PDB file of C-alpha atoms in Angstrom:
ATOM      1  CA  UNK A   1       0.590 -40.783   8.530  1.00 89.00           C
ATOM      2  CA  UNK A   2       3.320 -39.077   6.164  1.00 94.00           C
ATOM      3  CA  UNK A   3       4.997 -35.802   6.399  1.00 96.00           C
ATOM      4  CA  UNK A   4       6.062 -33.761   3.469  1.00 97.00           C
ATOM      5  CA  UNK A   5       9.730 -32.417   3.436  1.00 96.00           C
ATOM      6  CA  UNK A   6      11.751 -30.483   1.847  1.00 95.00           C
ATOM      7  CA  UNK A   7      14.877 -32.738   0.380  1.00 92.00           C
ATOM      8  CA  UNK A   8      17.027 -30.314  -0.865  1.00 88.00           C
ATOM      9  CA  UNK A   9      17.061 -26.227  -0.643  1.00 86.00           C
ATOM     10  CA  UNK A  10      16.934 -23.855   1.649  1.00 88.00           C
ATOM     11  CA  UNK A  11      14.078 -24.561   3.813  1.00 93.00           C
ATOM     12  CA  UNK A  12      15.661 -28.644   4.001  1.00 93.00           C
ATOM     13  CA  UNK A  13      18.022 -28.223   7.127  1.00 94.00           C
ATOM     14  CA  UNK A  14      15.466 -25.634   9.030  1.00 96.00           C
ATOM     15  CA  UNK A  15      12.699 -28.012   8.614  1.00 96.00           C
ATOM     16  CA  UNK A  16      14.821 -31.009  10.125  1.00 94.00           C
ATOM     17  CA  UNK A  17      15.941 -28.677  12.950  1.00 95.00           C
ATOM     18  CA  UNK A  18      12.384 -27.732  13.799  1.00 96.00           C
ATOM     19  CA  UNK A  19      11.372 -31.247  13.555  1.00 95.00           C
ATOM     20  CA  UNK A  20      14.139 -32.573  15.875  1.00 94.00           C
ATOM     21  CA  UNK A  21      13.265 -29.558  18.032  1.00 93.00           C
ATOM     22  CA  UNK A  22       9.256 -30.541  18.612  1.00 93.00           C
ATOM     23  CA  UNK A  23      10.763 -34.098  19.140  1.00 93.00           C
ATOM     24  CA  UNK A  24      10.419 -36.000  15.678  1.00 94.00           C
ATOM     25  CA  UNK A  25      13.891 -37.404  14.965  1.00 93.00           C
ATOM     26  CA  UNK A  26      14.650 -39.802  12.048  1.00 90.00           C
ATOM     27  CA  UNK A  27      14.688 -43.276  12.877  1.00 90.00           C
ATOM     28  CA  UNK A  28      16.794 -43.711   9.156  1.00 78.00           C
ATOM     29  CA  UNK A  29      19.905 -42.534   8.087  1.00 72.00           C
ATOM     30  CA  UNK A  30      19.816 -43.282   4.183  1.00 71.00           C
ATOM     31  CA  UNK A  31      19.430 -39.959   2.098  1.00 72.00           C
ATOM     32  CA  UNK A  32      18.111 -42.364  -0.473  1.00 72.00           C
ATOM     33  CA  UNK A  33      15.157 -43.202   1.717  1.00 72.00           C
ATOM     34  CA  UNK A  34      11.854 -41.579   0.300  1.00 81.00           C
ATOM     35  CA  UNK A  35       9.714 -42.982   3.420  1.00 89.00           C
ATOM     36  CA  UNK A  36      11.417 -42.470   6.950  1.00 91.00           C
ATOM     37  CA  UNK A  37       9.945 -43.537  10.200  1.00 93.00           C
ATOM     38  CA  UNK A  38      10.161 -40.924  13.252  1.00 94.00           C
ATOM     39  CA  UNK A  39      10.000 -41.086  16.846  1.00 95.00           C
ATOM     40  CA  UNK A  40       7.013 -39.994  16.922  1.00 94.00           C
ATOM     41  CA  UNK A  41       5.125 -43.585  15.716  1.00 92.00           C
ATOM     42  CA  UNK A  42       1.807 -41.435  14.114  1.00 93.00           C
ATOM     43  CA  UNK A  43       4.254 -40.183  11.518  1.00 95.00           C
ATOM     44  CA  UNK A  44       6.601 -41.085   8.741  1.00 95.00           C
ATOM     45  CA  UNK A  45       8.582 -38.133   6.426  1.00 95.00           C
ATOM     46  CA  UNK A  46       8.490 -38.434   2.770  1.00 95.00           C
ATOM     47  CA  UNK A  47      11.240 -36.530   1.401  1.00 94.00           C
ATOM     48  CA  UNK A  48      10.103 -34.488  -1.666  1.00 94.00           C
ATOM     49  CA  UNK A  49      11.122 -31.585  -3.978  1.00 94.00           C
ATOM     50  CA  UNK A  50       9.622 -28.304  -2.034  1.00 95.00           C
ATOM     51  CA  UNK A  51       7.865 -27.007  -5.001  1.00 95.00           C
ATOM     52  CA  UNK A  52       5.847 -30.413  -5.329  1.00 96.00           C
ATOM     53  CA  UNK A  53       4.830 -30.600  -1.807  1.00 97.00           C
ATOM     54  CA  UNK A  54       1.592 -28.638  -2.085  1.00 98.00           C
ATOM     55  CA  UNK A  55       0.624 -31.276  -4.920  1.00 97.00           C
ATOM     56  CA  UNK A  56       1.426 -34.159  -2.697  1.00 97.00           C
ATOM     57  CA  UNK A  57      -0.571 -32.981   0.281  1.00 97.00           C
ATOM     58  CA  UNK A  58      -3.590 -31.790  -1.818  1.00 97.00           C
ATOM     59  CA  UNK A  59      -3.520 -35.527  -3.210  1.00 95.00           C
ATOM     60  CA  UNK A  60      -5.097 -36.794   0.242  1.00 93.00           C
ATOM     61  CA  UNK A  61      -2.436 -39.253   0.469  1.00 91.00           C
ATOM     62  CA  UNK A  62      -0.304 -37.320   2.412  1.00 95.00           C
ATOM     63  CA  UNK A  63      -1.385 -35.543   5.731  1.00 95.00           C
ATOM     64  CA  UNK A  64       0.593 -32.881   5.858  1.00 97.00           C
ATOM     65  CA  UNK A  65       3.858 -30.869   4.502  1.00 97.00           C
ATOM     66  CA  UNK A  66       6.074 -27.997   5.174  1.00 98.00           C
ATOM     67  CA  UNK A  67       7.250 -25.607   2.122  1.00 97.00           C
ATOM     68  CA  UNK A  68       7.349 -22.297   1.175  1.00 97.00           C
ATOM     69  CA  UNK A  69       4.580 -20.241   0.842  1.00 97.00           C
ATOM     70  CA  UNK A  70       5.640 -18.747  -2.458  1.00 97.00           C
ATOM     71  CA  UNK A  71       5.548 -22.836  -3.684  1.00 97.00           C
ATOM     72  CA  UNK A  72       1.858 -22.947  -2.615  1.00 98.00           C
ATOM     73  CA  UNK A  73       0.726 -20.368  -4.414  1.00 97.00           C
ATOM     74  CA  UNK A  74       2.652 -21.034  -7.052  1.00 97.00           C
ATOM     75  CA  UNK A  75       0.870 -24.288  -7.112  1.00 97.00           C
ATOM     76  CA  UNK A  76      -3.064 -23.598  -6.609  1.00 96.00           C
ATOM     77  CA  UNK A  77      -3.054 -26.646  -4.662  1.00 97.00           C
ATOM     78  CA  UNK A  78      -6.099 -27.161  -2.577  1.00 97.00           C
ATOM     79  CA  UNK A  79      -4.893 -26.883   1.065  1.00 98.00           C
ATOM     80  CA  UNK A  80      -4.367 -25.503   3.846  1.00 97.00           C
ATOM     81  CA  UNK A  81      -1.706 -23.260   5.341  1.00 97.00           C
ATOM     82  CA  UNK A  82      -2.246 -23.729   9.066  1.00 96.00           C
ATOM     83  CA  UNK A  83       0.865 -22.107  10.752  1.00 96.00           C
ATOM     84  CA  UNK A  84       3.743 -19.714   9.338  1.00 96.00           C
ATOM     85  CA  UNK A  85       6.939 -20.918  10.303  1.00 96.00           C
ATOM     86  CA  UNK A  86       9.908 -18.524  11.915  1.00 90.00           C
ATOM     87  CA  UNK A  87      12.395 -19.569   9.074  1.00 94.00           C
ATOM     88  CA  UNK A  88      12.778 -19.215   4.877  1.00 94.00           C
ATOM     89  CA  UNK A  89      11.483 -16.060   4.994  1.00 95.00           C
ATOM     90  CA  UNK A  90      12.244 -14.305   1.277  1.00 95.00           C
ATOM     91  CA  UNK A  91      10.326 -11.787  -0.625  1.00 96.00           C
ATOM     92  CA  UNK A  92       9.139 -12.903  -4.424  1.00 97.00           C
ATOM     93  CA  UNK A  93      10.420  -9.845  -6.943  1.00 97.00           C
ATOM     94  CA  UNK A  94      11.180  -9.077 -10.129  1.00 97.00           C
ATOM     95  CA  UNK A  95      14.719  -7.697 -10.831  1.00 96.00           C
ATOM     96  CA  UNK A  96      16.547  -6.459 -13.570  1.00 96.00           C
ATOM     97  CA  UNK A  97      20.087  -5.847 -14.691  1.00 95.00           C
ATOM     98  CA  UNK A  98      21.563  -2.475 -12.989  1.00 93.00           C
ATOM     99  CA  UNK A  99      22.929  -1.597 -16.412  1.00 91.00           C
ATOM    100  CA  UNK A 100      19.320  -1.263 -17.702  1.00 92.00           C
ATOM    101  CA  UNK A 101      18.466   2.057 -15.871  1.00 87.00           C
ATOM    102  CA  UNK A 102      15.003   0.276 -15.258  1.00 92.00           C
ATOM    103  CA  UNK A 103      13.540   1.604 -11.392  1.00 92.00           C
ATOM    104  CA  UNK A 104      10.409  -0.151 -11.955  1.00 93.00           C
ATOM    105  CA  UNK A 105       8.086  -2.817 -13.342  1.00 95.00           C
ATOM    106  CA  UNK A 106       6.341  -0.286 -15.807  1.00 93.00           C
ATOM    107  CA  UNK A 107       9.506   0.882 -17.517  1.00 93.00           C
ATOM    108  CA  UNK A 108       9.641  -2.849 -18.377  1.00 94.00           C
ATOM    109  CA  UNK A 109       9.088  -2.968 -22.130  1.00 93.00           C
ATOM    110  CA  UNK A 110       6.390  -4.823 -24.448  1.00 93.00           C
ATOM    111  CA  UNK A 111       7.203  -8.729 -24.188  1.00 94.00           C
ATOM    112  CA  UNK A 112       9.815  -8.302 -22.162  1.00 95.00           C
ATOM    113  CA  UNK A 113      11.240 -11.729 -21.846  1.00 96.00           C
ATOM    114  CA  UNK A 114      11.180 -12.483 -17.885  1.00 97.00           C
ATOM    115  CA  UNK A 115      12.524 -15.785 -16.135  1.00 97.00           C
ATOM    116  CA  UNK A 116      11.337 -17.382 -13.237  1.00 97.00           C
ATOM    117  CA  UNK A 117      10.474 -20.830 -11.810  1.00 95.00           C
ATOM    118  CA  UNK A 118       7.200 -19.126 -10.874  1.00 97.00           C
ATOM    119  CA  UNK A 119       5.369 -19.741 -13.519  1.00 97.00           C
ATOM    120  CA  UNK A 120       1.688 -19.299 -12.431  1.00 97.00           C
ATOM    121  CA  UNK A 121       2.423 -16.284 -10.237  1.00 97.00           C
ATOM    122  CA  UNK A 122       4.589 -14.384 -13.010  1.00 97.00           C
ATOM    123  CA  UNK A 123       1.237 -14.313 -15.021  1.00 96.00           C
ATOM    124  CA  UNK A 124      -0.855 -13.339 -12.817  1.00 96.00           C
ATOM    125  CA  UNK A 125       0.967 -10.577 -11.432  1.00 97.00           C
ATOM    126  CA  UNK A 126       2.039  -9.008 -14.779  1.00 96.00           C
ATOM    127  CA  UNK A 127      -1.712  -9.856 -16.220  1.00 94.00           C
ATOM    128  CA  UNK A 128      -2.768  -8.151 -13.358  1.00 94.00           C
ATOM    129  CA  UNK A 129      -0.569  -5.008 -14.050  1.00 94.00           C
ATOM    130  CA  UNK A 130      -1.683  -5.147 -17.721  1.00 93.00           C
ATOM    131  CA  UNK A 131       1.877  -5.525 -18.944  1.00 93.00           C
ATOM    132  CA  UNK A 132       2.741  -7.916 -21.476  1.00 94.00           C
ATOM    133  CA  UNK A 133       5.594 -10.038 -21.250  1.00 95.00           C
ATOM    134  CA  UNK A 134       6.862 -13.486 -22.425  1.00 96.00           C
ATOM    135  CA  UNK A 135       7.734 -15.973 -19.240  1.00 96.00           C
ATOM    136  CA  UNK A 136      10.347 -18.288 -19.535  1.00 96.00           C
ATOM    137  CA  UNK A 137      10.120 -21.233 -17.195  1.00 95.00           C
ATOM    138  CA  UNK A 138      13.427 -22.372 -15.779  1.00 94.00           C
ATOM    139  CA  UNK A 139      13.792 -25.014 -13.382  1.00 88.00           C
ATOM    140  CA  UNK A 140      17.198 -23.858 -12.438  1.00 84.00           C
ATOM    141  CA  UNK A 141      18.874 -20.625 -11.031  1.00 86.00           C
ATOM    142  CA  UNK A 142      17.981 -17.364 -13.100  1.00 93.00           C
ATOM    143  CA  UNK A 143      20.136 -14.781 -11.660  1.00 93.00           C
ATOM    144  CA  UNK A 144      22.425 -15.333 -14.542  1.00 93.00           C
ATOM    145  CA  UNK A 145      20.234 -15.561 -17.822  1.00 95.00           C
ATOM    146  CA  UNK A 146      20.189 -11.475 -17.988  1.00 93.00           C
ATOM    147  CA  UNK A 147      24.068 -11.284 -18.450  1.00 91.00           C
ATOM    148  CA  UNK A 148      23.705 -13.923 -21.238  1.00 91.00           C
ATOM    149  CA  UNK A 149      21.336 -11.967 -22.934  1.00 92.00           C
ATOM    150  CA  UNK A 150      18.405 -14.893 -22.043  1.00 93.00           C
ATOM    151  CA  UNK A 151      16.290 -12.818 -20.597  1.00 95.00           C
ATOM    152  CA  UNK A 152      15.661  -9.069 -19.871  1.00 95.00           C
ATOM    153  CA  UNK A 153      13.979  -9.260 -16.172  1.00 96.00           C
ATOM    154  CA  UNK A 154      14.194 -12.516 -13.402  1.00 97.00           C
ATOM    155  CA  UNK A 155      11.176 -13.292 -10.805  1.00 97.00           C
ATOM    156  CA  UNK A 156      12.789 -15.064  -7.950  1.00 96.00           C
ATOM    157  CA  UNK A 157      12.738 -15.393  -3.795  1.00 95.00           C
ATOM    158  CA  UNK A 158      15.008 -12.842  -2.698  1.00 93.00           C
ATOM    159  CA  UNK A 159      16.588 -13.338   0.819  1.00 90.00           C
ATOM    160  CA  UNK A 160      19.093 -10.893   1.548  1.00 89.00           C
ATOM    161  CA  UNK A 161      19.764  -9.779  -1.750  1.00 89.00           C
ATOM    162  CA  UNK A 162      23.303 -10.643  -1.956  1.00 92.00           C
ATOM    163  CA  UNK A 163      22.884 -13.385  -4.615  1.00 91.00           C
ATOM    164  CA  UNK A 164      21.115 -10.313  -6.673  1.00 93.00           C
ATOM    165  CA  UNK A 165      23.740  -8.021  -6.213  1.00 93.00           C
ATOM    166  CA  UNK A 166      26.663 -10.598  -7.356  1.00 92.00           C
ATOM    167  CA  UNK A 167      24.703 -10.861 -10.485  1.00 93.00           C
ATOM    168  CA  UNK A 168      24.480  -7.220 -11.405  1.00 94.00           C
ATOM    169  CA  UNK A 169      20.287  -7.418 -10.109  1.00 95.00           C
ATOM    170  CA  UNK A 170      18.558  -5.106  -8.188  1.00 95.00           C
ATOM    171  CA  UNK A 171      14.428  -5.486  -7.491  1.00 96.00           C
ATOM    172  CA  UNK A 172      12.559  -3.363  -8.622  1.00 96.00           C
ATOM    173  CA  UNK A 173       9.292  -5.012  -7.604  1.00 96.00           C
ATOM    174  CA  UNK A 174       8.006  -7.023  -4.770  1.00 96.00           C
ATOM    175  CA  UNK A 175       5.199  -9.867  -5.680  1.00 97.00           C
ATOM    176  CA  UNK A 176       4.930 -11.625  -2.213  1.00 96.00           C
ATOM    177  CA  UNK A 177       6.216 -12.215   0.858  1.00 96.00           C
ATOM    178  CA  UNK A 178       6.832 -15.731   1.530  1.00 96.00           C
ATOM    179  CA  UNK A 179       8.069 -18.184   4.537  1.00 96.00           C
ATOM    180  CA  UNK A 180       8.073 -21.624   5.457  1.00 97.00           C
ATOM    181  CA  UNK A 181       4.156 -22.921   6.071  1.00 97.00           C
ATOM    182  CA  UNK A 182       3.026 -25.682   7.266  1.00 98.00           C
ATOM    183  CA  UNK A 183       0.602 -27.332   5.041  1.00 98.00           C
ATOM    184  CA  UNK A 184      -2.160 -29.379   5.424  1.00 98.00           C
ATOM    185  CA  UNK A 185      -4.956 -31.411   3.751  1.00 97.00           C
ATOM    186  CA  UNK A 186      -8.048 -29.899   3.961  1.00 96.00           C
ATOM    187  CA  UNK A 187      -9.844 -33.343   5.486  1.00 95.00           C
ATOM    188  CA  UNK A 188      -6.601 -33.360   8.116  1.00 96.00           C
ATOM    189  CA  UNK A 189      -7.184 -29.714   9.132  1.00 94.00           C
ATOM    190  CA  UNK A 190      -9.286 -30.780  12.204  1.00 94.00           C
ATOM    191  CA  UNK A 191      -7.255 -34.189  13.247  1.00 94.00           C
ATOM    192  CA  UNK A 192      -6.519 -35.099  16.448  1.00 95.00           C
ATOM    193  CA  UNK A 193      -2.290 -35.360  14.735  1.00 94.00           C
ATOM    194  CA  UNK A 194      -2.677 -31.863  13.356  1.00 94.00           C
ATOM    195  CA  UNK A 195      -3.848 -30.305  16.453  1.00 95.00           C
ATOM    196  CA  UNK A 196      -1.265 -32.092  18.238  1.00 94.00           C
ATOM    197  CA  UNK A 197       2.239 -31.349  16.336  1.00 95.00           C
ATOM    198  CA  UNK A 198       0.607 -27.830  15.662  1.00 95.00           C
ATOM    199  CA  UNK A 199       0.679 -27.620  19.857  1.00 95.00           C
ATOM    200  CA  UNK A 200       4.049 -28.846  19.648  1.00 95.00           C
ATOM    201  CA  UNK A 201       5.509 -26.382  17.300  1.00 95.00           C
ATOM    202  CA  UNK A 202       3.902 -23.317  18.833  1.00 94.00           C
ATOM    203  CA  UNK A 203       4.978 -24.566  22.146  1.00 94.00           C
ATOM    204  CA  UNK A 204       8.343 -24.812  20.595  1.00 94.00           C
ATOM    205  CA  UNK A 205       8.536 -20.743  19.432  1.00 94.00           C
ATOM    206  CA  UNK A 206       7.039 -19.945  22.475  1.00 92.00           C
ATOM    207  CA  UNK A 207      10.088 -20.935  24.749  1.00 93.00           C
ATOM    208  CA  UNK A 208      12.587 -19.511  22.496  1.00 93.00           C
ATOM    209  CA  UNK A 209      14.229 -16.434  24.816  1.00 92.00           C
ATOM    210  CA  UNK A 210      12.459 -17.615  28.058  1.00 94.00           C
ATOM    211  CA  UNK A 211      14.479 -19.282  30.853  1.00 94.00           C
ATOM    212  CA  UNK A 212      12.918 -21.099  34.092  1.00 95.00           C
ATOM    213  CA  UNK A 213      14.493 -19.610  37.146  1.00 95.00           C
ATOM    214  CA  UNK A 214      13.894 -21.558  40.294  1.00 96.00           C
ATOM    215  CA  UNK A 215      15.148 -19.433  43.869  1.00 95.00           C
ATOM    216  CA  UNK A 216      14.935 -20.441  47.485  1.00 95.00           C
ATOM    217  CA  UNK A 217      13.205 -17.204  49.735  1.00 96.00           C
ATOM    218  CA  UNK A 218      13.009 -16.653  53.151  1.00 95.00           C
ATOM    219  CA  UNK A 219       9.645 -15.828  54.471  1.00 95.00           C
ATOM    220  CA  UNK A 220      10.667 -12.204  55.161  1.00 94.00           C
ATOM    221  CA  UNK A 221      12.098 -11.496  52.229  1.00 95.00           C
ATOM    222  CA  UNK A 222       9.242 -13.476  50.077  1.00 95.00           C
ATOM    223  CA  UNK A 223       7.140 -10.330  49.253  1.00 94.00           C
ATOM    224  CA  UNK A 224      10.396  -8.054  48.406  1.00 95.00           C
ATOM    225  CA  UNK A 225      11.337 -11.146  45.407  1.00 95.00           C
ATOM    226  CA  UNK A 226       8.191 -11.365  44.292  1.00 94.00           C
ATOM    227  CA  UNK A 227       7.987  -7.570  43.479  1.00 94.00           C
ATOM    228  CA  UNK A 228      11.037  -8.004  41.305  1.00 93.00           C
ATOM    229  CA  UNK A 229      10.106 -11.343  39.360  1.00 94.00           C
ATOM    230  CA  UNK A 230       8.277 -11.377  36.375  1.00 89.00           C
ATOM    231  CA  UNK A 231       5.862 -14.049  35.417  1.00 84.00           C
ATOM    232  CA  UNK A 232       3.503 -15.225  32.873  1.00 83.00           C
ATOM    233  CA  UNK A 233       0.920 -15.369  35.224  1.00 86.00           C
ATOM    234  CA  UNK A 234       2.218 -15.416  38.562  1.00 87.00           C
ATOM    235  CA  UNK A 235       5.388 -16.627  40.049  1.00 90.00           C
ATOM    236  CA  UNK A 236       4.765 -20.821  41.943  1.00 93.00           C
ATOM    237  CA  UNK A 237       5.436 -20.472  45.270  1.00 94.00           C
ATOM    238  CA  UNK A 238       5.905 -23.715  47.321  1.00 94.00           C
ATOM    239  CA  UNK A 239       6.794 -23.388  51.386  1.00 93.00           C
ATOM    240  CA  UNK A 240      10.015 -26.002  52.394  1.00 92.00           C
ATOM    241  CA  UNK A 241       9.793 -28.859  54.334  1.00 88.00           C
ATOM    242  CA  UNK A 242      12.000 -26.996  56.752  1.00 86.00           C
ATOM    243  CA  UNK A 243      12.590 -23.712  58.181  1.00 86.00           C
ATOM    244  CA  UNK A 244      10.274 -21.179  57.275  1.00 92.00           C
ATOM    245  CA  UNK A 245      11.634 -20.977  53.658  1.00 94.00           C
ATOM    246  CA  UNK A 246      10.144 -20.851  50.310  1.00 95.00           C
ATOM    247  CA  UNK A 247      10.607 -22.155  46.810  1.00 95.00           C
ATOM    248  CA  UNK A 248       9.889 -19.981  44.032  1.00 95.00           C
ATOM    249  CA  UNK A 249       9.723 -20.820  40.299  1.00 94.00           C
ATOM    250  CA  UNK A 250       9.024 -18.461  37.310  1.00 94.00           C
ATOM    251  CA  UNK A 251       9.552 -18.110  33.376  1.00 94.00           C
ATOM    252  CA  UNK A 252      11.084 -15.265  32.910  1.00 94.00           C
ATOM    253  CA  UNK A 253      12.610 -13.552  29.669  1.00 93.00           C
ATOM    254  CA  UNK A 254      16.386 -14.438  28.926  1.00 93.00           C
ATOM    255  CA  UNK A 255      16.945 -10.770  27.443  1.00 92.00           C
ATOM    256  CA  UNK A 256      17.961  -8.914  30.397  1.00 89.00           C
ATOM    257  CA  UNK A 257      18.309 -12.157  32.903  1.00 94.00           C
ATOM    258  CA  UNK A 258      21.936 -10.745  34.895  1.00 93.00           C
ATOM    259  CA  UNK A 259      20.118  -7.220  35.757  1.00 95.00           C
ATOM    260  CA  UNK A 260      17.441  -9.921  37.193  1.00 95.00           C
ATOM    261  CA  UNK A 261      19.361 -12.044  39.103  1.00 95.00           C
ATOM    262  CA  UNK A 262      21.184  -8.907  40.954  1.00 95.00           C
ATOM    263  CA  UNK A 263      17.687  -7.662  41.663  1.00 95.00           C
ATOM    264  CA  UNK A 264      16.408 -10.798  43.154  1.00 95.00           C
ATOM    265  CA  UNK A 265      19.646 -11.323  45.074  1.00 95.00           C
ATOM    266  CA  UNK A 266      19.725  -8.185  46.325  1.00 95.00           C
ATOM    267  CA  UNK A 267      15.848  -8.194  47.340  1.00 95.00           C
ATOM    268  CA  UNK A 268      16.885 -11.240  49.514  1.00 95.00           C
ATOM    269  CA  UNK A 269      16.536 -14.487  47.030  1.00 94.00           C
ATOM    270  CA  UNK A 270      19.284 -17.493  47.224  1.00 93.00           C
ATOM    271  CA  UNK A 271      20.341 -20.507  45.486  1.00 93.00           C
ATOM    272  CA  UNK A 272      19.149 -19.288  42.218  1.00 95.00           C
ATOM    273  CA  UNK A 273      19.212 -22.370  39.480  1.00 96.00           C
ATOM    274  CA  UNK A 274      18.114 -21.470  36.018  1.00 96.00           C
ATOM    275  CA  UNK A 275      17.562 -23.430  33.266  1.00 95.00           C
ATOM    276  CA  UNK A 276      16.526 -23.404  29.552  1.00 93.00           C
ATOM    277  CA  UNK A 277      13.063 -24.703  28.165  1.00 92.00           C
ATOM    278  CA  UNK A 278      11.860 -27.038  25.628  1.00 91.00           C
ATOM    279  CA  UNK A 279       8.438 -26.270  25.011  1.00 91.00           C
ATOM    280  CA  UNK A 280       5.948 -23.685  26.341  1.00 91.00           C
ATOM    281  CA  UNK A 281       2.765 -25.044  26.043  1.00 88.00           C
ATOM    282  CA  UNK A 282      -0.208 -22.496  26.775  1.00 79.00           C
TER     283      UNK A 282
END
């Protein structure tokens, strides 16, 4: 089955990372490649623009993809977003030269020429405002078209601003709030591969600031450690196959792990091994 991914932007060396993360490594080194097996046999990546990935999944051809979410509503396409992704995370807004005095999308005036990428959204959110503007599609980067005189307002993903602010821009609207989605055909939603990289990924986030910390307790001191160790559930507690000794095994957050490790030390614990984590799977 193919994968949808990013091959250029911002969301291209994120969605790689994830991917090599859950365990789905390129078995292809050619950036030329459009197809590319994985290590994971049920799936192939097809590289694609991110804007045209929503397209490509709702064709049915493809089982899945991962783009922005501003790029799937952009599109209309017919799928389905089936898990937000910790990355590309951007607000859509409108912004306008500093120069112009402008503080919001109102003072904007009558077919004010805006430029944007985002086509389909820019008309529906200023249709929905009752304001009437003329949309310029560009396929390229907008920040500069104001300071040539191109256009009098930009709708564009906005990270961190700084790109805005080297341009002269400031927002002075926000359309949406967008990150990196996973995408899926609406026929694939339920499949057994869906379920399965979607258990991957989640297990994934879930270990992110979480440590395993494995201890050696003796008997006497087992009920002092165990009031000191946090757990998800409970800590695993496993008696040694000599002296009256126990193992004990726990994931515990990594965000205030030293203050831990002087605690359990202190309520009697010894030989204390941790170690980072993979995957969390619930």
């Amino acid at each position: 089955m193919l994968l949808a991914v990013p091959n250029k932007g911002r969301l291209q060396e994120p969605v790689l990372k994830l991917l090599e993360a859950v365990g789905i490594r390129p078995l292809a080194s050619d950036e030329r490649a459009l197809v590319v097996p994985t290590t994971w046999r049920e799936i192939n990546l097809i590289r694609a623009r991110p804007e045209d990935i929503p397209f490509i999944v709702e064709s049915g051809r493809v089982w899945a993809g991962i783009t922005g979410h501003d790029y799937v509503v952009e599109s209309g396409a017919n799928v389905r977003e089936v898990l937000e992704l910790d990355f590309g995370r951007g607000k859509l807004v409108v912004a306008v030269p500093k120069s112009s005095d402008i503080s919001s999308v109102e003072q904007l005036p009558p077919g004010a020429r805006v430029a944007t990428k985002f086509v389909n959204i820019a008309y529906s959110y200023f249709g929905e405002l009752g304001k009437r503007v003329r949309v310029i599609r560009v396929t390229g980067s907008v920040e500069v078209l104001p300071q040539l005189g191109i256009a009098d307002a930009i709708l564009d993903v906005m990270a961190t601003g700084t790109t805005l602010e080297v341009h002269g821009l400031v927002p002075v609207a926000t359309v949406l709030e967008t990150s990196a989605r996973l995408i899926v055909n609406p026929k694939y939603e339920e499949h057994e591969l869906t379920k399965m990289f979607v258990t991957f990924v989640k297990g994934y986030y879930a270990a992110q600031g979480k440590k395993m910390i494995f201890l050696n307790v003796p008997a006497d001191k087992l009920e002092a450690v165990l009031s000191v160790l946090p757990a998800m559930e409970a800590p695993s507690v496993t008696k040694l196959a000599k002296g009256d000794v126990y193992e004990v095994f726990s994931v515990v957050p990594e965000e205030g792990l030293p203050d831990l490790v002087i605690r359990l030390k202190q309520a009697g614990a010894k030989d204390i091994v941790v170690t980072s984590i993979e995957k969390l799977i619930s």
